[in-house]
mmCIF file of C-alpha atoms in Angstrom:
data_model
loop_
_atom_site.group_PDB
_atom_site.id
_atom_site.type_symbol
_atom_site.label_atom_id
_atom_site.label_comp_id
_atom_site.label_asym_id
_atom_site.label_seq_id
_atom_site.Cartn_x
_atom_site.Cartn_y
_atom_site.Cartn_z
ATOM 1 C CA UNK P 1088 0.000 0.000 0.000
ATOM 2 C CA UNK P 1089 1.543 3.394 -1.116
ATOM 3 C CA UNK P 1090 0.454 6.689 0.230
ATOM 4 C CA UNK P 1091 -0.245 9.776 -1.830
ATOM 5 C CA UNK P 1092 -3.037 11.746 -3.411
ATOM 6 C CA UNK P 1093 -4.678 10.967 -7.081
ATOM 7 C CA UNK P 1094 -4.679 13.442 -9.227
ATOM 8 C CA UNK P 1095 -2.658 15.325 -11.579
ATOM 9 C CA UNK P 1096 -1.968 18.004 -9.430
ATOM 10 C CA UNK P 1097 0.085 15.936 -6.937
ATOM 11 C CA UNK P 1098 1.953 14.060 -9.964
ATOM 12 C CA UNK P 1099 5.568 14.053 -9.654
ATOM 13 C CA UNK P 1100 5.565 15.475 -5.869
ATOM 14 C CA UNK P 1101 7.068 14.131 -3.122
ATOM 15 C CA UNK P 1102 4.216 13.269 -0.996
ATOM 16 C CA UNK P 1103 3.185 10.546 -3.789
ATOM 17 C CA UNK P 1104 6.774 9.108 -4.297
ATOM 18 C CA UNK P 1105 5.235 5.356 -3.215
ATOM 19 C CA UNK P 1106 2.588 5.921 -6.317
ATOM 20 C CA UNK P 1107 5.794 6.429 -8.262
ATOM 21 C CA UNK P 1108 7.668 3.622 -7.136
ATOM 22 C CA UNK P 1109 5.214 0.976 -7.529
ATOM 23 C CA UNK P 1110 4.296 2.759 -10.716
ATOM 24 C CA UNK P 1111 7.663 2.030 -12.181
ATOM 25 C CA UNK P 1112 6.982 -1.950 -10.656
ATOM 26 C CA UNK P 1113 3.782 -2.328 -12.575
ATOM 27 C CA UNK P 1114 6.018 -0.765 -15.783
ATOM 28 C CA UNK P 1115 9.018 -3.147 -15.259
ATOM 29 C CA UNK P 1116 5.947 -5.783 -15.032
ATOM 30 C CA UNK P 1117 4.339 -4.907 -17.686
ATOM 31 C CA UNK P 1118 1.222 -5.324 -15.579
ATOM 32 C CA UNK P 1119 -1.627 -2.547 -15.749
ATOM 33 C CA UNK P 1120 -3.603 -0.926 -13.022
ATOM 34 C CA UNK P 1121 -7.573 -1.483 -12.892
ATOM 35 C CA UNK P 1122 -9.396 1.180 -10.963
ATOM 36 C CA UNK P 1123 -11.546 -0.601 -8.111
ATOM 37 C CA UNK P 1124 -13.361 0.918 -4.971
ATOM 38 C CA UNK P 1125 -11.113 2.470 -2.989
ATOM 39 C CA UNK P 1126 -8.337 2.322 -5.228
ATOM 40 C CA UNK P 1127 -6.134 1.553 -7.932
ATOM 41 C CA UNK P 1128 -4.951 -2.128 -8.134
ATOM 42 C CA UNK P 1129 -2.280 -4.099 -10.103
ATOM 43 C CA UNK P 1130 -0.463 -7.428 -9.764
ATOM 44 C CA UNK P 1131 2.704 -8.648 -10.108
ATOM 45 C CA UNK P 1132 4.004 -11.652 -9.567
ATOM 46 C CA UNK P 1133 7.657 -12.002 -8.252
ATOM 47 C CA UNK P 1134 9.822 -15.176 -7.613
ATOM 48 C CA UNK P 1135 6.063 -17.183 -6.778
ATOM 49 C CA UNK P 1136 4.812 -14.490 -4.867
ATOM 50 C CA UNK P 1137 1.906 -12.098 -5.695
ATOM 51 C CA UNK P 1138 2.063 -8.278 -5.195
ATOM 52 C CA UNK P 1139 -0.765 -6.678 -4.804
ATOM 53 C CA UNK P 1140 -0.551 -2.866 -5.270
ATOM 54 C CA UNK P 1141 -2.688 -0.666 -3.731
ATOM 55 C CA UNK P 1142 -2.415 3.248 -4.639
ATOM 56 C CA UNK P 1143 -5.301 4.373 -2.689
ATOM 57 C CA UNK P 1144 -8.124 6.719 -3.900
ATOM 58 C CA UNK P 1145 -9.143 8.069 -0.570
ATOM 59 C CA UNK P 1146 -6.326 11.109 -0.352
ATOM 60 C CA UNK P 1147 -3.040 10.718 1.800
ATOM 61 C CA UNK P 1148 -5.229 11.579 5.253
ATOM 62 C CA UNK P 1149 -7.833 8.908 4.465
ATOM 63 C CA UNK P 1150 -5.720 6.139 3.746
ATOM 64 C CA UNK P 1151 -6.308 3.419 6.699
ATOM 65 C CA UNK P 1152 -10.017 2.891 4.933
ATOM 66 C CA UNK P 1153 -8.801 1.466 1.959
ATOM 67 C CA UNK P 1154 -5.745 0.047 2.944
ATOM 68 C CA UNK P 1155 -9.196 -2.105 5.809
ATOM 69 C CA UNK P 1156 -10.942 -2.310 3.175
ATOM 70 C CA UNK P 1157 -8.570 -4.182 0.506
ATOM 71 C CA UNK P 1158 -7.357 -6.319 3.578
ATOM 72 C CA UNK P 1159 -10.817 -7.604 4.274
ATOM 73 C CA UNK P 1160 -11.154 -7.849 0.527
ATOM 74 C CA UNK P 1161 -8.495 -10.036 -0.545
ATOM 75 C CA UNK P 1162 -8.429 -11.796 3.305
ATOM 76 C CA UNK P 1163 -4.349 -10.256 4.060
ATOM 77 C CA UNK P 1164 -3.381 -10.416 7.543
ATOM 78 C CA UNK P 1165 -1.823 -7.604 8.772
ATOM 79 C CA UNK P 1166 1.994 -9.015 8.963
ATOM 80 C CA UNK P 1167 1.669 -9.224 4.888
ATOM 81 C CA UNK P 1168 1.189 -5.677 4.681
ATOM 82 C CA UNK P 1169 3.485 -2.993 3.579
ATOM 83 C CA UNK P 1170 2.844 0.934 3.802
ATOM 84 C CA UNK P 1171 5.137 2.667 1.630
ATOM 85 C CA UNK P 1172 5.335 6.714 2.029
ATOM 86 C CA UNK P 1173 7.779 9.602 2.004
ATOM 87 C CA UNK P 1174 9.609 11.132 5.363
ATOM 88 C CA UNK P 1175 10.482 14.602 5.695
ATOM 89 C CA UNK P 1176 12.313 13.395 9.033
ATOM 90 C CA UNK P 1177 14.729 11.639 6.824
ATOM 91 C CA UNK P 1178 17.301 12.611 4.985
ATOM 92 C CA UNK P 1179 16.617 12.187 0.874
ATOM 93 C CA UNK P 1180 18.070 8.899 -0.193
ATOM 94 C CA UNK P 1181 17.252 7.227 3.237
ATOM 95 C CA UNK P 1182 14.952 4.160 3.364
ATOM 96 C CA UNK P 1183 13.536 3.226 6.888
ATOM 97 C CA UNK P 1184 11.651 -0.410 7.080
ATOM 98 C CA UNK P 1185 9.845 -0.892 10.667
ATOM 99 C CA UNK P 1186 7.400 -3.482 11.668
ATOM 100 C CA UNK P 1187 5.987 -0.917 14.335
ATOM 101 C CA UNK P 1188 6.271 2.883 15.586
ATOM 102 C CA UNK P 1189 4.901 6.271 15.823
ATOM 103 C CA UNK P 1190 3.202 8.143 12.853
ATOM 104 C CA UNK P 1191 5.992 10.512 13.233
ATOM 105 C CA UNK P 1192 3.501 13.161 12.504
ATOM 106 C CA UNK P 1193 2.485 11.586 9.253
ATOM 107 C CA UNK P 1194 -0.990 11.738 8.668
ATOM 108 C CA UNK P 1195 -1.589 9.106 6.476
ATOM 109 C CA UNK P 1196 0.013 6.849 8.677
ATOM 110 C CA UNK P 1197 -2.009 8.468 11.722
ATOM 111 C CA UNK P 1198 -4.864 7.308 9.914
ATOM 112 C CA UNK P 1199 -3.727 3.751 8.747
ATOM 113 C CA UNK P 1200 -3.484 3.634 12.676
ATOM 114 C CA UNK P 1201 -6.213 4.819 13.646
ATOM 115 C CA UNK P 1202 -8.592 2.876 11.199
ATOM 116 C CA UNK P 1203 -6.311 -0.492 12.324
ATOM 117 C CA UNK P 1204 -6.208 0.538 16.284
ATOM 118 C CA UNK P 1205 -2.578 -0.550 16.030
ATOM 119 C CA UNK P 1206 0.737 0.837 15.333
ATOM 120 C CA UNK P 1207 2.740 -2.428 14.487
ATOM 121 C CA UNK P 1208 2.278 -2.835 10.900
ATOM 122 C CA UNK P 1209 4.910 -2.781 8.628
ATOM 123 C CA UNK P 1210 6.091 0.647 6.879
ATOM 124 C CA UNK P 1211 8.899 1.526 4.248
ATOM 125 C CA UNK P 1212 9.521 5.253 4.608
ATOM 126 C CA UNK P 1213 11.295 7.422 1.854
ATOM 127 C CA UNK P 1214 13.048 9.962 3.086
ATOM 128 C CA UNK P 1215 12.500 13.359 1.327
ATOM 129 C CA UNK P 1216 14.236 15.424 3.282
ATOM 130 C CA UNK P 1217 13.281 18.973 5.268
ATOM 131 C CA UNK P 1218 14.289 21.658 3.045
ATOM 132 C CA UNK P 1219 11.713 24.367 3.560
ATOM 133 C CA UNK P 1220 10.946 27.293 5.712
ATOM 134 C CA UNK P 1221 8.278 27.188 8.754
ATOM 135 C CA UNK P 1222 5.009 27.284 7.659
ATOM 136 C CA UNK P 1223 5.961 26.006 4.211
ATOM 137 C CA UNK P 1224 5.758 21.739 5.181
ATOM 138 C CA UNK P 1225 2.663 21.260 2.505
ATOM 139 C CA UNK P 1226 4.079 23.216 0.041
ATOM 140 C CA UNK P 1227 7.285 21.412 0.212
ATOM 141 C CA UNK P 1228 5.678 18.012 0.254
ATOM 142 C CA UNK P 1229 3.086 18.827 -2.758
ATOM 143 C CA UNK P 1230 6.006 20.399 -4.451
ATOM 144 C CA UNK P 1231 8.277 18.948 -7.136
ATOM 145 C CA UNK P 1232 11.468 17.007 -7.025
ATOM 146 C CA UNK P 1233 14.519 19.529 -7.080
ATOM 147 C CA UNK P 1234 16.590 18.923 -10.314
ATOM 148 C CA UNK P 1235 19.481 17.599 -7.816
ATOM 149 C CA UNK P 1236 16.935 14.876 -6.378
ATOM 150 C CA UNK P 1237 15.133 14.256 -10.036
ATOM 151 C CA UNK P 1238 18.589 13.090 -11.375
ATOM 152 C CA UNK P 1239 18.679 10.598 -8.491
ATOM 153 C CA UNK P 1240 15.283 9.605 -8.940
ATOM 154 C CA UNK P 1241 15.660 6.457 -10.863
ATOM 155 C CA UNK P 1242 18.368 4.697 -8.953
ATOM 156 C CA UNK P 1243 16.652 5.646 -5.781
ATOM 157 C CA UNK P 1244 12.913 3.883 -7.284
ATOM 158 C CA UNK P 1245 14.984 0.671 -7.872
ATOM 159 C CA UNK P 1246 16.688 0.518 -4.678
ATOM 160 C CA UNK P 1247 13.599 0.664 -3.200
ATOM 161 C CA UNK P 1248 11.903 -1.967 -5.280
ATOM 162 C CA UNK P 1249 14.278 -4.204 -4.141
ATOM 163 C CA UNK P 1250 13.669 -3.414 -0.765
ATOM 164 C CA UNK P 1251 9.949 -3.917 -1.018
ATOM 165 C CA UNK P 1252 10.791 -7.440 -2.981
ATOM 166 C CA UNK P 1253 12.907 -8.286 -0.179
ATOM 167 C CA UNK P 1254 10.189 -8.060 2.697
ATOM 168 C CA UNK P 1255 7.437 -9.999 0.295
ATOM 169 C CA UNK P 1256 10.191 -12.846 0.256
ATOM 170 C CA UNK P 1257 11.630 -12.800 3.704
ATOM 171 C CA UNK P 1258 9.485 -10.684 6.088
ATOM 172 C CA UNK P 1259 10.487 -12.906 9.074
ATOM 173 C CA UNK P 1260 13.691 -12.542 9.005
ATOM 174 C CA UNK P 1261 15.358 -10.420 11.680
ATOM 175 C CA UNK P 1262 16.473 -8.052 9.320
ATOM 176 C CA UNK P 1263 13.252 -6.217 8.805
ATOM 177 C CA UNK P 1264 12.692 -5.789 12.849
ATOM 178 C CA UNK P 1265 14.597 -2.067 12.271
ATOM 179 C CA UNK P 1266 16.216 -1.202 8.826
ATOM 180 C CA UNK P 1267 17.732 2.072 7.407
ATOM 181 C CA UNK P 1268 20.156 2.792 5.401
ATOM 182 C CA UNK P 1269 21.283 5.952 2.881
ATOM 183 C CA UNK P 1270 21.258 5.577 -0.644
ATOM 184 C CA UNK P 1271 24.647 7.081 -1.043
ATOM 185 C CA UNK P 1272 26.229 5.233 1.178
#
């Protein structure tokens, strides 16, 4: 399950950079999306496992009702899901993979909590960094990709690809109890 907002307005920002990552999947797939209630919904199949993508309709603060809803749909317990979303309290290029923890002020993941009435569900944050002036947080995160970060872009998609292949194949393992790491390192 990726967080962001639908719409062409929010293309290309960095509060949808999960829509953009498993948008690239589905591409490298050659897989399509179908839109369903609640969402948008495409499958891929990797190493005899099935992905199902969810980039949710319901808006970034709304997500935890179709992230319930998709569960109950397709009958996922809770350990098989993965929330994918961007950080401002990361540094860009840093990937953070949890199987529990605050919302970190995140309001689609305040939501996913609330709607679940638990915070120990698994989540891959994207860090995009801080670089704004108070009072300018939504701006920043509706905003753009910097040219620096757009030449990155790529490299940092497939890294985290990876990652999210990882946890579908080995989500037990004790690797995934706390993992970060930068992208340039």
């Amino acid at each position: 399950v990726v967080l962001g907002n639908i719409g062409s307005d929010y293309e290309d920002s960095r509060h949808n950079v999960g829509f953009d990552v498993v948008d690239m999947m589905a591409k490298d797939a050659d897989v399509s999306w179908k839109q369903e209630t609640l969402g948008d919904i495409a499958e891929i199949k990797h190493k005899g496992r099935i992905l199902v993508l969810l980039k949710p309709s319901t808006f970034m603060n709304r997500s935890g009702k179709a992230l319930k809803y998709w569960m109950d749909k397709e009958n996922i317990p809770l350990e098989n899901i993965l929330v994918v979303t961007d950080d401002i309290n990361l540094e860009f290029g840093t990937l953070r993979l949890k199987t529990k923890g605050s919302n970190g002020g995140h309001n689609g993941l305040k939501d996913i909590q609330n709607v679940l009435q638990t915070a120990n569900y698994n989540r891959l944050r994207f860090g995009v960094g801080a670089d704004f002036g108070k009072g300018r947080q939504v701006e920043y995160v509706l905003g753009e990709w910097s040219e620096t970060e757009k030449n990155t872009l790529n490299e940092r998609y497939e890294k985290t690809t990876e990652l999210i292949q990882s946890f579908v194949l080995d989500k037990s393992s004790q690797l995934f109890l706390k993992l970060q790491f930068h992208l340039d390192q």
